[in-house]
Amino acid sequence: MKENSCIFCKLANGEIPSATIYEDEDFRCFLDLNPASRGHALLVPKEHFANLFEMDREHLERAMVLAQRIGAHMKEKLGCDGLNLVQNNGEAAGQTVFHFHLHLIPRYQGDGVGVSWKPGSLTDEAKEELTALLSLGGTLE
Ligand code: AMP
Ligand code: ZN
């Protein structure tokens, strides 16, 4: 399904041109218009999913395989020293385009790109509370 008002539906499906570096039946990967670093690209499904939680398993699995392949290609061609995968869900998490996308951000030693946070510290109290709250029993399917 596509959404008429969604710019990433249009970009992913080629209705709006993009600087595409990879395309298959279900995904497109194109350069970010406001790159964090040289080679910053977005991997976008052609089908509309607002975020991670809406995406089906097949697309999720494929996205991670493609990230590995495209990331390896970037390392070879750009000579980057590392790669960040960033994927924002919800306004509070910095999502501005509400169509699932995975950022592939090539990293270069000392580039100063800010994909970071100020580290806190896990108190004993929080450790106990959060493990009780978040522990998942059994195996996830
Ligand atoms: P996010 O904040 O995770 O939702 O990321 C949205 C990203 O989409 C930003 O990095 C924008 O620079 C990028 N972006 C928005 N519009 C376009 C566009 N037309 N072509 C390429 N990248 C875009
Ligand atoms: Zn869309």
PDB file of N, CA, C and O in Angstrom, residues 1-3 6-10 12-13 43-51 87-88 95-102:
ATOM      1  N   MET A   1       0.845  -1.212   0.000  1.00  0.00           N
ATOM      2  CA  MET A   1       0.000   0.000   0.000  1.00  0.00           C
ATOM      3  C   MET A   1       0.873   1.252   0.000  1.00  0.00           C
ATOM      4  O   MET A   1       1.881   1.317   0.685  1.00  0.00           O
ATOM      5  N   LYS A   2       0.428   2.259  -0.762  1.00  0.00           N
ATOM      6  CA  LYS A   2       1.114   3.547  -0.745  1.00  0.00           C
ATOM      7  C   LYS A   2       0.178   4.593  -0.144  1.00  0.00           C
ATOM      8  O   LYS A   2      -1.029   4.453  -0.183  1.00  0.00           O
ATOM      9  N   GLU A   3       0.788   5.628   0.397  1.00  0.00           N
ATOM     10  CA  GLU A   3      -0.014   6.728   0.945  1.00  0.00           C
ATOM     11  C   GLU A   3       0.222   7.959   0.086  1.00  0.00           C
ATOM     12  O   GLU A   3       1.368   8.358  -0.121  1.00  0.00           O
ATOM     13  N   CYS A   6       2.483  10.781   1.309  1.00  0.00           N
ATOM     14  CA  CYS A   6       3.788  10.411   1.876  1.00  0.00           C
ATOM     15  C   CYS A   6       4.918  10.591   0.858  1.00  0.00           C
ATOM     16  O   CYS A   6       4.939   9.924  -0.185  1.00  0.00           O
ATOM     17  N   ILE A   7       5.871  11.434   1.197  1.00  0.00           N
ATOM     18  CA  ILE A   7       6.969  11.725   0.258  1.00  0.00           C
ATOM     19  C   ILE A   7       7.875  10.511   0.052  1.00  0.00           C
ATOM     20  O   ILE A   7       8.385  10.278  -1.051  1.00  0.00           O
ATOM     21  N   PHE A   8       8.059   9.690   1.083  1.00  0.00           N
ATOM     22  CA  PHE A   8       8.924   8.518   0.923  1.00  0.00           C
ATOM     23  C   PHE A   8       8.252   7.430   0.095  1.00  0.00           C
ATOM     24  O   PHE A   8       8.946   6.651  -0.574  1.00  0.00           O
ATOM     25  N   CYS A   9       6.914   7.359   0.091  1.00  0.00           N
ATOM     26  CA  CYS A   9       6.227   6.462  -0.852  1.00  0.00           C
ATOM     27  C   CYS A   9       6.585   6.877  -2.282  1.00  0.00           C
ATOM     28  O   CYS A   9       6.903   6.035  -3.121  1.00  0.00           O
ATOM     29  N   LYS A  10       6.561   8.173  -2.523  1.00  0.00           N
ATOM     30  CA  LYS A  10       6.850   8.684  -3.868  1.00  0.00           C
ATOM     31  C   LYS A  10       8.314   8.482  -4.251  1.00  0.00           C
ATOM     32  O   LYS A  10       8.633   8.079  -5.369  1.00  0.00           O
ATOM     33  N   ALA A  12      10.431   6.218  -2.900  1.00  0.00           N
ATOM     34  CA  ALA A  12      10.744   4.779  -2.969  1.00  0.00           C
ATOM     35  C   ALA A  12      10.224   4.173  -4.257  1.00  0.00           C
ATOM     36  O   ALA A  12      10.852   3.277  -4.838  1.00  0.00           O
ATOM     37  N   ASN A  13       9.071   4.666  -4.717  1.00  0.00           N
ATOM     38  CA  ASN A  13       8.456   4.097  -5.916  1.00  0.00           C
ATOM     39  C   ASN A  13       8.845   4.826  -7.202  1.00  0.00           C
ATOM     40  O   ASN A  13       8.312   4.531  -8.271  1.00  0.00           O
ATOM     41  N   LEU A  43      17.578   3.608   3.526  1.00  0.00           N
ATOM     42  CA  LEU A  43      16.992   2.394   2.960  1.00  0.00           C
ATOM     43  C   LEU A  43      15.498   2.423   3.268  1.00  0.00           C
ATOM     44  O   LEU A  43      15.099   2.488   4.446  1.00  0.00           O
ATOM     45  N   VAL A  44      14.688   2.379   2.218  1.00  0.00           N
ATOM     46  CA  VAL A  44      13.256   2.638   2.359  1.00  0.00           C
ATOM     47  C   VAL A  44      12.436   1.561   1.647  1.00  0.00           C
ATOM     48  O   VAL A  44      12.678   1.293   0.454  1.00  0.00           O
ATOM     49  N   PRO A  45      11.460   0.948   2.333  1.00  0.00           N
ATOM     50  CA  PRO A  45      10.591  -0.011   1.650  1.00  0.00           C
ATOM     51  C   PRO A  45       9.640   0.706   0.699  1.00  0.00           C
ATOM     52  O   PRO A  45       9.247   1.849   0.963  1.00  0.00           O
ATOM     53  N   LYS A  46       9.256   0.052  -0.389  1.00  0.00           N
ATOM     54  CA  LYS A  46       8.331   0.669  -1.342  1.00  0.00           C
ATOM     55  C   LYS A  46       6.908   0.694  -0.787  1.00  0.00           C
ATOM     56  O   LYS A  46       6.120   1.554  -1.139  1.00  0.00           O
ATOM     57  N   GLU A  47       6.625  -0.256   0.083  1.00  0.00           N
ATOM     58  CA  GLU A  47       5.323  -0.286   0.746  1.00  0.00           C
ATOM     59  C   GLU A  47       5.365   0.682   1.933  1.00  0.00           C
ATOM     60  O   GLU A  47       6.425   0.867   2.542  1.00  0.00           O
ATOM     61  N   HIS A  48       4.197   1.261   2.250  1.00  0.00           N
ATOM     62  CA  HIS A  48       4.162   2.225   3.356  1.00  0.00           C
ATOM     63  C   HIS A  48       3.995   1.538   4.708  1.00  0.00           C
ATOM     64  O   HIS A  48       2.987   0.877   4.956  1.00  0.00           O
ATOM     65  N   PHE A  49       4.993   1.719   5.556  1.00  0.00           N
ATOM     66  CA  PHE A  49       4.893   1.350   6.971  1.00  0.00           C
ATOM     67  C   PHE A  49       5.344   2.594   7.723  1.00  0.00           C
ATOM     68  O   PHE A  49       6.409   3.136   7.417  1.00  0.00           O
ATOM     69  N   ALA A  50       4.558   3.037   8.696  1.00  0.00           N
ATOM     70  CA  ALA A  50       4.887   4.294   9.369  1.00  0.00           C
ATOM     71  C   ALA A  50       6.185   4.193  10.156  1.00  0.00           C
ATOM     72  O   ALA A  50       6.938   5.164  10.275  1.00  0.00           O
ATOM     73  N   ASN A  51       6.436   3.012  10.708  1.00  0.00           N
ATOM     74  CA  ASN A  51       7.605   2.856  11.579  1.00  0.00           C
ATOM     75  C   ASN A  51       7.924   1.371  11.761  1.00  0.00           C
ATOM     76  O   ASN A  51       7.269   0.504  11.167  1.00  0.00           O
ATOM     77  N   GLN A  87      17.695   4.287  13.202  1.00  0.00           N
ATOM     78  CA  GLN A  87      16.303   4.093  12.768  1.00  0.00           C
ATOM     79  C   GLN A  87      15.401   4.702  13.836  1.00  0.00           C
ATOM     80  O   GLN A  87      15.295   4.180  14.940  1.00  0.00           O
ATOM     81  N   ASN A  88      14.774   5.828  13.509  1.00  0.00           N
ATOM     82  CA  ASN A  88      13.989   6.582  14.480  1.00  0.00           C
ATOM     83  C   ASN A  88      12.507   6.211  14.406  1.00  0.00           C
ATOM     84  O   ASN A  88      11.947   6.104  13.315  1.00  0.00           O
ATOM     85  N   GLN A  95      12.002  11.090  14.776  1.00  0.00           N
ATOM     86  CA  GLN A  95      11.475  10.748  13.444  1.00  0.00           C
ATOM     87  C   GLN A  95      10.752  11.956  12.865  1.00  0.00           C
ATOM     88  O   GLN A  95       9.916  12.575  13.539  1.00  0.00           O
ATOM     89  N   THR A  96      11.110  12.296  11.637  1.00  0.00           N
ATOM     90  CA  THR A  96      10.465  13.445  10.981  1.00  0.00           C
ATOM     91  C   THR A  96       9.691  13.014   9.749  1.00  0.00           C
ATOM     92  O   THR A  96       8.792  13.719   9.297  1.00  0.00           O
ATOM     93  N   VAL A  97      10.059  11.870   9.172  1.00  0.00           N
ATOM     94  CA  VAL A  97       9.317  11.337   8.022  1.00  0.00           C
ATOM     95  C   VAL A  97       8.694  10.020   8.481  1.00  0.00           C
ATOM     96  O   VAL A  97       9.414   9.083   8.858  1.00  0.00           O
ATOM     97  N   PHE A  98       7.356   9.964   8.408  1.00  0.00           N
ATOM     98  CA  PHE A  98       6.661   8.842   9.042  1.00  0.00           C
ATOM     99  C   PHE A  98       6.386   7.715   8.048  1.00  0.00           C
ATOM    100  O   PHE A  98       5.242   7.282   7.857  1.00  0.00           O
ATOM    101  N   HIS A  99       7.454   7.272   7.437  1.00  0.00           N
ATOM    102  CA  HIS A  99       7.511   6.100   6.565  1.00  0.00           C
ATOM    103  C   HIS A  99       8.833   5.441   6.939  1.00  0.00           C
ATOM    104  O   HIS A  99       9.882   6.108   6.863  1.00  0.00           O
ATOM    105  N   PHE A 100       8.799   4.189   7.342  1.00  0.00           N
ATOM    106  CA  PHE A 100      10.001   3.511   7.845  1.00  0.00           C
ATOM    107  C   PHE A 100      11.220   3.800   6.964  1.00  0.00           C
ATOM    108  O   PHE A 100      11.153   3.709   5.732  1.00  0.00           O
ATOM    109  N   HIS A 101      12.323   4.116   7.599  1.00  0.00           N
ATOM    110  CA  HIS A 101      13.589   4.249   6.871  1.00  0.00           C
ATOM    111  C   HIS A 101      14.730   3.939   7.817  1.00  0.00           C
ATOM    112  O   HIS A 101      14.666   4.236   9.016  1.00  0.00           O
ATOM    113  N   LEU A 102      15.737   3.345   7.244  1.00  0.00           N
ATOM    114  CA  LEU A 102      16.946   3.006   7.991  1.00  0.00           C
ATOM    115  C   LEU A 102      18.067   3.886   7.466  1.00  0.00           C
ATOM    116  O   LEU A 102      18.350   3.880   6.267  1.00  0.00           O
TER     117      LEU A 102
END
